Amino acid sequence: MKRIGVDLGGTNIAVGLVDEDGNIILKQSVPTLNHRVAEEILTDMADLVNSVIENSGVDKKDIKSVGIGTPGATNSDTGVVLYANNLGFKNVEMGKFIADRVGLPTYIDNDANCAALGEAQFGATKGVDSSVTITLGTGVGAGVIIDGKIFNGFNHVASELGHTVINFDGVQCNCGRKGCLEQYASATALIRQTKEAYAENPQSKLLDYAKVPGDINTVNARTAFDAMRAGDEVAKAVCEKYIEYIAIGLANVINALQPEVIALGGGVANEGENILAPIRAMIKNMTYGPNISEEDLPRTKLVKATLGNDAGIVGAAMLGD
Amino acid sequence: MKRIGVDLGGTNIAVGLVDEDGNIILKQSVPTLNHRVAEEILTDMADLVNSVIENSGVDKKDIKSVGIGTPGATNSDTGVVLYANNLGFKNVEMGKFIADRVGLPTYIDNDANCAALGEAQFGATKGVDSSVTITLGTGVGAGVIIDGKIFNGFNHVASELGHTVINFDGVQCNCGRKGCLEQYASATALIRQTKEAYAENPQSKLLDYAKVPGDINTVNARTAFDAMRAGDEVAKAVCEKYIEYIAIGLANVINALQPEVIALGGGVANEGENILAPIRAMIKNMTYGPNISEEDLPRTKLVKATLGNDAGIVGAAMLGD
C-alpha cells in the first residue's frame, strides 16, 4: 500500500505520496511560516496532505497511513511534539490533529530519525540491521536504527549525537553545554571555522570562493573545499581539521554503538570520497580493536547518504509498522 | 535451573554456582597468573568450574549452562576471545574449550557487559528494559542493556563508552586517542588528578589521606574524598572536577542512548550520594530537553550499582538465554 510522508521543516512543509518501493509519486510543499501558532501550521499540513491525496487520484482506502517527521522532541507513542524550539511548539498533539482531519492512522517521529529510517529502508543503509545516519547541516542530526527500527531510548528522545561533548572546554553550544559535536562538525561550524581562518590569514584565497567573492558574509560550507581545490593552504588546513572533527565524532559513535553502516548526509557529504576517504582512514585508528584483523572483527562502513532531501519524507512515510 | 558464572580477571579467575534468583550458592577462585599461555589459563578455568560443580553437590544435569565474562573483545556468537591485551589472548576459542571440558553449553561475553546484565537481572537496574552500567575502576567499563539484553553492536564489541572522546586535545589514552572519558573518570584518573593537585599545592592536606600518610605513591581513589571531608580546599576542587568529568560522560551517554537507568559501579561509587547527588544536578542541565517538564519527558535515573564484585559472576551466569 501507498503511504503519506510529511517533512515539517522550519521553512517548508513538504508532503509526498510514497509507494512501497520508497518512490515519491507526488510531492507538494507550502511555506511553514514558522512564526504562526501551532494550530495554523498544523491546519496547513492537514490541508496539504488531503490535497496530495486528492491530486494523486489514489483512493484513500489504498493509503495505509500518514507519517510526519518533525523537529524537536517528540513522543512517538502519543503523537505529541513535546518541544520544538524553532517552531515554538510545546506539547502539540500533532498526531491526533492530523489523523482527525485526514482520516488515516498518523504517526510522528523526530525528523533525523525519519531520515535514518528512510536511508535504512530504501537508501544508503538498506539491507543491514543496524545503522546510523548523520546529517551535517545547520546542526548535526542523527538517527539510530537497531534491528531495523528507529532507536529512541526509553523516553523517545535518544540519538542526539550532535549534542555529545567532544571538547569539554570548547565552543559554547546553544544546548547549554560546551564543546558539542555540533559545534565542530555541522555545516554551520565549518562556515565559522572558515571565517575564523580567514580572519587569521587574510592573505589566503578563502574569500575568493565565498558565494559572492570577497564578501565574508557569503562564506558557505563549500568555500573552504573550493579554495582547497584551488591550492589554498589555509583552506586545506580548515578542511583537514573539519574532517578530523567529523572523524572524532564518528569514532565515538562507532565505539559506543558499532553500527554496521554509518551514512553521512547534508551538503558537506556531497564532497563524497574527498571527505569520506580521509575520515575512514582516521576512524581506523580511533576505533576499538586496532590489533584485530578485519577478518576477525568486521568494521563499520562509512558511506554517503543517498536519499538527499527526500529522506525525511520517505522515512516519515514508513513510520508506524 | 542453576547456572555457572565465571569472572575471568587479570588477577583471579572466580567461578560461582548461581541460582535462579541470582544468588551465588558456592564461589571459588584461583589466581589467573596472566603471564601464562591461554591454554593453561583455560585449563585452570575448566578445572575450577568442574570443581565448583562437584563441591556443590548439584547434579550436572540440573545445571543449565556456563557463562564466562572475559576482558577484551569477544565474539559472543562463536565463543572466541578476539583480543585481550592484559591476558595476551588473541583468537582464543574459549567457549568451545570450556564446553568440551565441562560438558555444558558455554557462552562468553565481555566482562563489562556481564556486569551490566547482572545488574539488570538482579541488581540496580532490575525491572527496566534499557539500562547502562558503568564501572569506574582501573578503566571505565560499560555495558548497555536494550530490551533486557546485552547490546553488542553488529560485531559484538559495542558499548566501549570509556573510549569515547570528551576532550579531543586532552590526556593521551592507551587506546591511541586523546581525551577519552576513561582518562578523566576512571579511578586511575582520579588518582592521577589527586597527585597532580598535590604537586601544584604541596600545602594541601591531600597526602595526609594517602594509604600511607605522606607517601604520594600510596594515593588512592579515596584520598581526595577523605581529604575533602576533612576540610581541605584543594581536595574539594579535585573532587568537584572529577564529579564534573563523570557528569559530562554520563550526559553524553544519556543524550545518545536515553537509558531508563544508569548504574554507577566501582570503588568510587561507594561514595554514594556524596557523588551521585551532585552528578544528578549537573546532568540535569547537560541533557536533552531542559525546557520540557519531567512529567512530559521522563529522565534517566542515576543509581549506585548494587552487586559489587559479584556482578560479573552473576551476569555471566545469565548469558545464553
XYZ file of N, CA, C and O in Angstrom, chain B residues 47 144 200 219 233 251 287:
28
model
N 38.949 -26.595 35.090
C 39.092 -27.392 36.314
C 38.304 -26.766 37.461
O 37.658 -27.461 38.245
N 25.757 -2.017 28.008
C 24.473 -1.423 27.626
C 23.436 -2.533 27.480
O 23.682 -3.534 26.796
N 50.899 20.618 42.614
C 50.704 22.060 42.435
C 50.384 22.774 43.747
O 50.469 23.996 43.834
N 48.747 7.215 47.225
C 47.484 7.930 46.952
C 46.533 6.956 46.251
O 46.945 6.240 45.330
N 40.615 22.327 50.945
C 40.025 23.004 49.781
C 40.553 22.460 48.456
O 39.826 22.395 47.464
N 26.224 12.427 30.704
C 25.303 13.234 29.883
C 25.432 12.839 28.411
O 24.432 12.769 27.687
N 21.624 17.529 29.705
C 20.948 16.552 28.858
C 19.770 17.171 28.134
O 19.325 18.268 28.450
